[in-house]
Coordinates of N, CA, C and O in Angstrom, one line a residue:
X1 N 81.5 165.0 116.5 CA 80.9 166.2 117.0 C 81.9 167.0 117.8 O 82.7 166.4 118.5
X2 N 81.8 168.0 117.9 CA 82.3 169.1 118.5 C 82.5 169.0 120.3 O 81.5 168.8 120.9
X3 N 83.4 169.1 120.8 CA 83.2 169.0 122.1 C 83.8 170.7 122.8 O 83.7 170.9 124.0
X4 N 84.1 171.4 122.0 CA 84.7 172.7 122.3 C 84.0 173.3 121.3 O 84.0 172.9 120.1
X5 N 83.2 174.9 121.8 CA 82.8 175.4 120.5 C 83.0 177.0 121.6 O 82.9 177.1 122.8
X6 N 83.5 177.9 120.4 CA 83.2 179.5 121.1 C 82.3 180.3 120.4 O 82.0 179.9 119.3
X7 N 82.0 181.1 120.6 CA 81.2 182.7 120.1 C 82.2 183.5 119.4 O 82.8 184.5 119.9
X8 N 82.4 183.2 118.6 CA 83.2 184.5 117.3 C 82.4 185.7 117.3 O 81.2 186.0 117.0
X9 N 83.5 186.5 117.6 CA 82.9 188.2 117.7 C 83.7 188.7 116.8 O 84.9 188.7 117.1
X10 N 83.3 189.3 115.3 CA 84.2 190.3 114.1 C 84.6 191.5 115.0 O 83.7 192.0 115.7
X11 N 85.5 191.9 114.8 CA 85.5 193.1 115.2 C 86.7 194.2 114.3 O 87.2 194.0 113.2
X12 N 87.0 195.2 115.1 CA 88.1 196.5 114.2 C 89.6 195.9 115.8 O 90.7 195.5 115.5
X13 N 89.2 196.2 117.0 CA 89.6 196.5 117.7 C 89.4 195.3 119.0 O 88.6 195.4 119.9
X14 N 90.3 194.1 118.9 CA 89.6 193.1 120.0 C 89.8 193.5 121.5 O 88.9 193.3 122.3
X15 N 91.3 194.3 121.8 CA 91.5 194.7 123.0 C 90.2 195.1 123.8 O 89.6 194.6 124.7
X16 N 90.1 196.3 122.9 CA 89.0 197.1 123.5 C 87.3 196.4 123.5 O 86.5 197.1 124.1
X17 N 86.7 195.1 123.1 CA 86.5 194.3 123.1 C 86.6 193.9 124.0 O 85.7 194.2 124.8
X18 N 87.4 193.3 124.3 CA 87.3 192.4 126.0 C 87.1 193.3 127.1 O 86.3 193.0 128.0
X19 N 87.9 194.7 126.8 CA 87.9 195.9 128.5 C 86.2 195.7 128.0 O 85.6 195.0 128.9
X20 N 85.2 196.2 126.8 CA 84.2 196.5 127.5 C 83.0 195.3 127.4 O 81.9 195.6 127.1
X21 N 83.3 193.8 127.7 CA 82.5 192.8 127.9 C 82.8 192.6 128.8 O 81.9 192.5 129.6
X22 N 84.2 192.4 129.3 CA 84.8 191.5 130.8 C 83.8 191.9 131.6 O 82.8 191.1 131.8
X23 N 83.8 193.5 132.3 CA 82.8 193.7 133.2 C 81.0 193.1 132.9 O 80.6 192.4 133.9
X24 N 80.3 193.2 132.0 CA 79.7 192.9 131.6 C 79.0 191.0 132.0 O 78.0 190.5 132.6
X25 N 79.9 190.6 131.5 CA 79.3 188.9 131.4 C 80.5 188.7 133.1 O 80.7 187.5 133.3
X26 N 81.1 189.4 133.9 CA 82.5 188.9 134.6 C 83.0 187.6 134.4 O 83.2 186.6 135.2
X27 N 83.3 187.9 132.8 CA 84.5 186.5 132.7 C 85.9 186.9 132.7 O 86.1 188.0 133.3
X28 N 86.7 186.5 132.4 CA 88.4 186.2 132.7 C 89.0 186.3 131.1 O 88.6 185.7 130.1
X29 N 90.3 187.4 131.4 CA 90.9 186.9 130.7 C 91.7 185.7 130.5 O 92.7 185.6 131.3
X30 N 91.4 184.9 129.5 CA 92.6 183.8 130.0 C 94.1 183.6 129.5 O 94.3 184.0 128.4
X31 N 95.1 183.1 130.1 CA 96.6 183.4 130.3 C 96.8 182.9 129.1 O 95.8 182.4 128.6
X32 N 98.0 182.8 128.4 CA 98.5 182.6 126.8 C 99.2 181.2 127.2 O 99.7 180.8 128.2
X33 N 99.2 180.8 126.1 CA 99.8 179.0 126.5 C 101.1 179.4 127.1 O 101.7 180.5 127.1
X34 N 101.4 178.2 127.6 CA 103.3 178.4 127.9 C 103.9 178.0 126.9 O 103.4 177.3 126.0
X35 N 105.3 178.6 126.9 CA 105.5 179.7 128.1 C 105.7 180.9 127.9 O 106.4 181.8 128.3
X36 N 104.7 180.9 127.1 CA 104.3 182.6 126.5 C 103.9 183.8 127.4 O 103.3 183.4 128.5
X37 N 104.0 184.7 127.3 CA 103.6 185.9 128.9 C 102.9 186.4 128.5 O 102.0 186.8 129.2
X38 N 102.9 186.7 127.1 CA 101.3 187.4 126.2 C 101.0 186.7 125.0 O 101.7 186.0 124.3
X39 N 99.5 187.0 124.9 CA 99.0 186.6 124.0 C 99.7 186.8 122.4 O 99.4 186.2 121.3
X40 N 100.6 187.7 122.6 CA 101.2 188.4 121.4 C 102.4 187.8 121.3 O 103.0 187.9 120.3
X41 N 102.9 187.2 122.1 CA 103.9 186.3 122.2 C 104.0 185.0 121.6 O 104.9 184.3 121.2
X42 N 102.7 184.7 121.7 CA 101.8 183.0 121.5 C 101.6 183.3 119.9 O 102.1 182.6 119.0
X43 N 100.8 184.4 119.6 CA 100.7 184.4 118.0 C 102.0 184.9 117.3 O 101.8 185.1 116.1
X44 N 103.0 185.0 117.7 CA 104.1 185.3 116.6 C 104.6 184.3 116.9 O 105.7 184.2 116.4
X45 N 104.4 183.2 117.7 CA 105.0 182.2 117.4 C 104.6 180.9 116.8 O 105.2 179.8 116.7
X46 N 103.1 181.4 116.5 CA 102.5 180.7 115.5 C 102.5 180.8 114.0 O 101.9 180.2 113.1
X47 N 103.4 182.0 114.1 CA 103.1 182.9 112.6 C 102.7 183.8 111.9 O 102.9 184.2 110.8
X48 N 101.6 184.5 113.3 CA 100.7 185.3 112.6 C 101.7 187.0 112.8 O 102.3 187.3 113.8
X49 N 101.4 187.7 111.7 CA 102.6 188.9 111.8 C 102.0 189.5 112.5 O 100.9 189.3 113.0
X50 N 102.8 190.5 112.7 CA 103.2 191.5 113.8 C 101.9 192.3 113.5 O 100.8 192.5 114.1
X51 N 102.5 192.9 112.4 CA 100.8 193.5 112.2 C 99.7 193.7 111.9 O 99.1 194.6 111.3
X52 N 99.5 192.3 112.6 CA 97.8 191.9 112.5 C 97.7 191.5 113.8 O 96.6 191.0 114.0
X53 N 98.3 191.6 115.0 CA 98.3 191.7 116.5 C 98.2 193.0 117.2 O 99.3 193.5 117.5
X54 N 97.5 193.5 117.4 CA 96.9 194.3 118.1 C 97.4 194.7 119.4 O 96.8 194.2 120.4
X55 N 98.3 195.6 119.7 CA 98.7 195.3 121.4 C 99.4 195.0 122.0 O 100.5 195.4 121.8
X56 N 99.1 193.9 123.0 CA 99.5 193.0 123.7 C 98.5 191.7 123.4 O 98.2 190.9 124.3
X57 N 98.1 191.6 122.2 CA 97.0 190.2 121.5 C 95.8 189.9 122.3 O 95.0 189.0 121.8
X58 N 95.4 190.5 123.5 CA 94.3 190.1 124.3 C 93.4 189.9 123.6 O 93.4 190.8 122.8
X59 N 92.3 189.1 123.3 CA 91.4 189.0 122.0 C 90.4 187.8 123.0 O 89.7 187.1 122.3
X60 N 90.4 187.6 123.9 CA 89.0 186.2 124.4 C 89.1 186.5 125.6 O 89.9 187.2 126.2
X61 N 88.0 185.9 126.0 CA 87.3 185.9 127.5 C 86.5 184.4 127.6 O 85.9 183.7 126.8
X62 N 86.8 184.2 128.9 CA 86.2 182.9 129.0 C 85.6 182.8 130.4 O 86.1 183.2 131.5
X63 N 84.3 182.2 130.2 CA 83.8 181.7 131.8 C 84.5 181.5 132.9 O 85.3 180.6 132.9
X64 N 84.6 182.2 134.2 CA 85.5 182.2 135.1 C 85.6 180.7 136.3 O 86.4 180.5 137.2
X65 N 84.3 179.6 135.8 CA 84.1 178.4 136.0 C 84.3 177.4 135.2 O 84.3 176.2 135.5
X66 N 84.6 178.2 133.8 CA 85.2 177.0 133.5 C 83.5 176.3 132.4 O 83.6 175.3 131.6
X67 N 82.4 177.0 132.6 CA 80.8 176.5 132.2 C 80.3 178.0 131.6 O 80.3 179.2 132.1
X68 N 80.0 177.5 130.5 CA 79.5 178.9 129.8 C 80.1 179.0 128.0 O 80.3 177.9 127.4
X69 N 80.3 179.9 127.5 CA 80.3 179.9 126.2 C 81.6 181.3 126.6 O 81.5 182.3 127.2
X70 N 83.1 180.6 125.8 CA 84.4 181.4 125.8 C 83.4 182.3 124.4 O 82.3 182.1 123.7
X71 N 84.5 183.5 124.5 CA 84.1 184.6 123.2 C 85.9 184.7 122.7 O 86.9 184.6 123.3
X72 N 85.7 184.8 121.5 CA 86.8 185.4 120.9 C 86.5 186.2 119.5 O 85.9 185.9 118.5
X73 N 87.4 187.8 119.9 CA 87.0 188.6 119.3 C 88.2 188.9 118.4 O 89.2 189.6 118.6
X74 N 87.8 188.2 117.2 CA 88.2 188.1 116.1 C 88.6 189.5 115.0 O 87.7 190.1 114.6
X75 N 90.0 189.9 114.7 CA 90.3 191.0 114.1 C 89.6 191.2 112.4 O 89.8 190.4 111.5
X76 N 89.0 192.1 112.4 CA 88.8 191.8 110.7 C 88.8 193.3 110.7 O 88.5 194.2 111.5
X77 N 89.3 193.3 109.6 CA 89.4 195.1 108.8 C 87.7 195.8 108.2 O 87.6 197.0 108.2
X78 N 86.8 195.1 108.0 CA 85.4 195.7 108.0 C 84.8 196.3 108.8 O 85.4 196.1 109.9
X79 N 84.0 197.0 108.9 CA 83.4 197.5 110.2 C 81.6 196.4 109.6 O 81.1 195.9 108.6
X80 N 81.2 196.7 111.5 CA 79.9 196.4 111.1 C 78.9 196.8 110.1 O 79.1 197.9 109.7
X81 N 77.9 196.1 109.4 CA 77.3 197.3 108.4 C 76.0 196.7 108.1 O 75.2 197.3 107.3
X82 N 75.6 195.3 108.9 CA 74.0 195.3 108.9 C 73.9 194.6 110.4 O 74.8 194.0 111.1
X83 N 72.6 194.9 110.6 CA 71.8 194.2 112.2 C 72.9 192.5 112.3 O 73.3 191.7 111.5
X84 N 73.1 192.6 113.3 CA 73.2 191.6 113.9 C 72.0 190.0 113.5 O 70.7 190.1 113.5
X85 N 72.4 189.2 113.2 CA 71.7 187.4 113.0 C 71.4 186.9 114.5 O 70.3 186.5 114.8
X86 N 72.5 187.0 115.2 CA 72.3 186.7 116.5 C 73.0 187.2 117.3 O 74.1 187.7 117.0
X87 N 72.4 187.2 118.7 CA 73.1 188.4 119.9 C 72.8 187.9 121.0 O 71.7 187.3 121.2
X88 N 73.6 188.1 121.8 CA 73.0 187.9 123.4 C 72.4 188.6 124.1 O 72.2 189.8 124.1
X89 N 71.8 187.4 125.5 CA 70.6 187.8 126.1 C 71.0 188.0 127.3 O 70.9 187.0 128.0
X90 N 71.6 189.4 128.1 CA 72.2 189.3 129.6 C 71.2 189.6 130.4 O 70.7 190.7 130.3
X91 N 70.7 188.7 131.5 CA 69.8 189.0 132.3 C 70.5 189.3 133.6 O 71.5 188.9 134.2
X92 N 69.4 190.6 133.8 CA 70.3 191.5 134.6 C 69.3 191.6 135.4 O 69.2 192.6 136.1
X93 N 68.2 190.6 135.6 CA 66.9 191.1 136.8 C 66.3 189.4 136.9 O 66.7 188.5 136.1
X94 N 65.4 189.1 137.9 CA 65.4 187.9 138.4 C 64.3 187.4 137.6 O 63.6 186.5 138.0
X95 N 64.1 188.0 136.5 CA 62.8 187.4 135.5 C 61.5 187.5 135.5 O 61.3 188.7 135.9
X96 N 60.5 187.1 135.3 CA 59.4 187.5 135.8 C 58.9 187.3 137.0 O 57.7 187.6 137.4
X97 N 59.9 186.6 137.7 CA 59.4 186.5 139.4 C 58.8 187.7 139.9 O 57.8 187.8 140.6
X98 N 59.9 188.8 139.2 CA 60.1 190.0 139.9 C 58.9 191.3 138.8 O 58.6 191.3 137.6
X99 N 58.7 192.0 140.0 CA 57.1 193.0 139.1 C 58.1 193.8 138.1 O 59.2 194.3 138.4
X100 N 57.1 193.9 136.7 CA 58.0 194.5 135.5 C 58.9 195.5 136.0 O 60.1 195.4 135.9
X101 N 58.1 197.0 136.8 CA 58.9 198.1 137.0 C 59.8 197.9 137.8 O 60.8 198.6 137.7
X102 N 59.8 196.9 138.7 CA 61.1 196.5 139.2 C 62.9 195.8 137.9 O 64.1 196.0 138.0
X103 N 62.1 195.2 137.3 CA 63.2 194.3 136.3 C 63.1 196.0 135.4 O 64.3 196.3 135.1
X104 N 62.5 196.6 135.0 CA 63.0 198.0 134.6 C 63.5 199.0 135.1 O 63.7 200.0 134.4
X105 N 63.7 198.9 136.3 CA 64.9 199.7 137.2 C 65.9 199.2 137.2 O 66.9 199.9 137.2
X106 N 66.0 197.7 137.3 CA 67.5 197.1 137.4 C 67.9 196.6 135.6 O 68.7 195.7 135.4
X107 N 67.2 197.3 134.4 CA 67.6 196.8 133.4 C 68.4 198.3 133.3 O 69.6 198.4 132.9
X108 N 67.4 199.6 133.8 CA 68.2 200.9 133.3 C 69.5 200.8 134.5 O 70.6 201.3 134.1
X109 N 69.4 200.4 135.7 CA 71.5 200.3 136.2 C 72.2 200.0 135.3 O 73.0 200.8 134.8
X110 N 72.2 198.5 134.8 CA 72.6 198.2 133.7 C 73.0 199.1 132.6 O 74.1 199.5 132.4
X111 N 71.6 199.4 131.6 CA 71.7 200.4 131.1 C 72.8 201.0 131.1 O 73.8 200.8 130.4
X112 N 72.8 202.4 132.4 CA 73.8 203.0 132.5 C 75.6 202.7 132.6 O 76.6 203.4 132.3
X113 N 75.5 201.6 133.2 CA 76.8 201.2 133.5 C 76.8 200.5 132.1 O 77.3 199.5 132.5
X114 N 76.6 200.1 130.3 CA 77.1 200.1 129.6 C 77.4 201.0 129.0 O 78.4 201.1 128.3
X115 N 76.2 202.2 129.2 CA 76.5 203.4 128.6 C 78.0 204.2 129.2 O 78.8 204.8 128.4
X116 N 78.4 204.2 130.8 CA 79.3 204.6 130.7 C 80.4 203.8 129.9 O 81.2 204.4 129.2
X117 N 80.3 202.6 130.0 CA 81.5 201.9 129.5 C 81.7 201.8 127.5 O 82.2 201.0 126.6
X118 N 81.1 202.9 127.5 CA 81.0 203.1 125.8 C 80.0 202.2 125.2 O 80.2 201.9 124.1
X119 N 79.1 201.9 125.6 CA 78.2 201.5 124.5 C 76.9 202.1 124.2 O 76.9 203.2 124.6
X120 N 76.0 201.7 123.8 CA 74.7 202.6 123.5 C 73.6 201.8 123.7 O 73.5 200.6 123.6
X121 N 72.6 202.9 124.0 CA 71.5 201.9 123.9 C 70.7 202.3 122.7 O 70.9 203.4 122.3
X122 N 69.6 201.3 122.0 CA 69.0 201.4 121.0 C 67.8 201.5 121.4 O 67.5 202.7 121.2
X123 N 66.9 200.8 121.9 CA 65.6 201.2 122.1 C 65.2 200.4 123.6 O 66.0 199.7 124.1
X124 N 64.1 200.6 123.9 CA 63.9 199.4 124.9 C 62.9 199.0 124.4 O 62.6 199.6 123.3
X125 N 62.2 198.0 124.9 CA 61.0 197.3 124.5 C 60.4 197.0 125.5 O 61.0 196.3 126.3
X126 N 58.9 197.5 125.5 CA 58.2 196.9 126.9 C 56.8 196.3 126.1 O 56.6 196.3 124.9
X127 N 56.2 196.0 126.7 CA 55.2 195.0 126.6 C 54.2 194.2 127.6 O 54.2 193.1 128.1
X128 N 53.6 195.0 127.8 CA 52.6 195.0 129.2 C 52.3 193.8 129.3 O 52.6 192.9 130.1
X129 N 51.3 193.7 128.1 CA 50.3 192.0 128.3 C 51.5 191.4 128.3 O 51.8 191.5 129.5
X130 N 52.6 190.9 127.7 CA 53.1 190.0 128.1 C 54.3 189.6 128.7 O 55.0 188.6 128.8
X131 N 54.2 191.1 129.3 CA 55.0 191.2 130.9 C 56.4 191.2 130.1 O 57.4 190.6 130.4
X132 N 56.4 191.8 129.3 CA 58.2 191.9 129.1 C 58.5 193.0 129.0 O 58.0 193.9 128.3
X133 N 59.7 193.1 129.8 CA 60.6 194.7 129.2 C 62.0 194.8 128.8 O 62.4 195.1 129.9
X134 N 62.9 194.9 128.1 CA 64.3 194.8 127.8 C 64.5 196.2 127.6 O 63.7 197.2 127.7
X135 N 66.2 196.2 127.1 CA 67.2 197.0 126.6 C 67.8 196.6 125.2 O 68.9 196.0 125.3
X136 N 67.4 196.9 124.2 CA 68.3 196.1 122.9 C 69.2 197.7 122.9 O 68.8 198.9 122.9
X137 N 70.8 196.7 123.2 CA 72.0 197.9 123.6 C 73.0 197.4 122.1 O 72.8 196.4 121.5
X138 N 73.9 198.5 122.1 CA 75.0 198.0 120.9 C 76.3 198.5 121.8 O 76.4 199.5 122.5
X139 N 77.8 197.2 121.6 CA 78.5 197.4 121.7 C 79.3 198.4 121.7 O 78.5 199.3 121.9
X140 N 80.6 199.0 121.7 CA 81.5 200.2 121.0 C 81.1 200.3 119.2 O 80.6 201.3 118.6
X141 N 81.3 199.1 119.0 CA 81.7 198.4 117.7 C 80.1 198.1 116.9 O 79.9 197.4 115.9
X142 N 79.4 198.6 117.4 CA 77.9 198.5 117.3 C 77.2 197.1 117.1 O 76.3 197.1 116.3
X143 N 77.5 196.0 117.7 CA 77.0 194.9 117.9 C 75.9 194.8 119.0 O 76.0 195.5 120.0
X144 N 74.8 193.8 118.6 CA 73.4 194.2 119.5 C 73.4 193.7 120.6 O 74.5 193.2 121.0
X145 N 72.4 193.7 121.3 CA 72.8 192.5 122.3 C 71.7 193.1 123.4 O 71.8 194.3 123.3
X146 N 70.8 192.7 124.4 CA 69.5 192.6 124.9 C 69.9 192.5 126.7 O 70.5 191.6 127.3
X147 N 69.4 193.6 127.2 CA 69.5 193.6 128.8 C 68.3 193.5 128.9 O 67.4 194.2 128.6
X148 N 68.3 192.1 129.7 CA 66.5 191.6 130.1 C 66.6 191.0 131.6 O 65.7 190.6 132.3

């Protein structure tokens, strides 16, 4: 069995990718093996050409403890073109401890602060009886993903 597993993210553009998750989840970018100084340094010396590196190769983010689920955002020439299978769930309010209109003031900060950072939001979802309210938001790259 697997003892290392990450979150593969397709994307057009991984740099821009990481600028607008890092803030988001505050994970880290992590350093390129030695004694490489960039990531773009590490993949041409694995073989992969020049021009399928992006940049300076920045392409993953990982838990800044070391506990959590790394992402690597994977180059592919397609663009998105149906819903998302699965997406993540960033909780950005203390759950239902806290009274709905409260966890819906601190879902629209959020909110806002993805929308500055290029992304969008799609709908929210509230739900009185059973006390829930979210943000289903999409990336740059239009990937989904739930502020609750």
């Amino acid at each position: 069995m697997a003892d290392f597993f990450q979150l593969v993210v397709d994307c057009r553009e991984p740099s821009s990718m990481v600028t607008f998750w890092q803030p988001l989840l505050g994970y880290d970018v992590p350093s390129p093996p030695a004694p490489h100084e960039t990531w773009r340094s590490w993949y041409l010396s694995v073989g992969v050409p020049a021009e399928e590196i992006e940049g300076d190769g920045t392409d993953r983010l990982v838990p800044p403890d070391g506990r959590g689920v790394a992402l690597w955002f994977q180059p592919v020439p397609e663009p998105k073109l149906i819903k998302n299978r699965l997406h993540l769930d960033l909780r950005v309010t203390g759950g239902r401890t806290e009274p709905r209109q409260r966890r819906r003031a601190a879902i629209q900060t959020a909110v806002d602060e993805v929308l500055d950072g290029g992304g969008a939001l799609i709908r929210w979802t509230e739900d009185e009886p059973a006390d829930h309210v979210a943000a289903l938001m999409a990336d740059p790259e239009g990937n989904e993903f739930c502020l609750v």
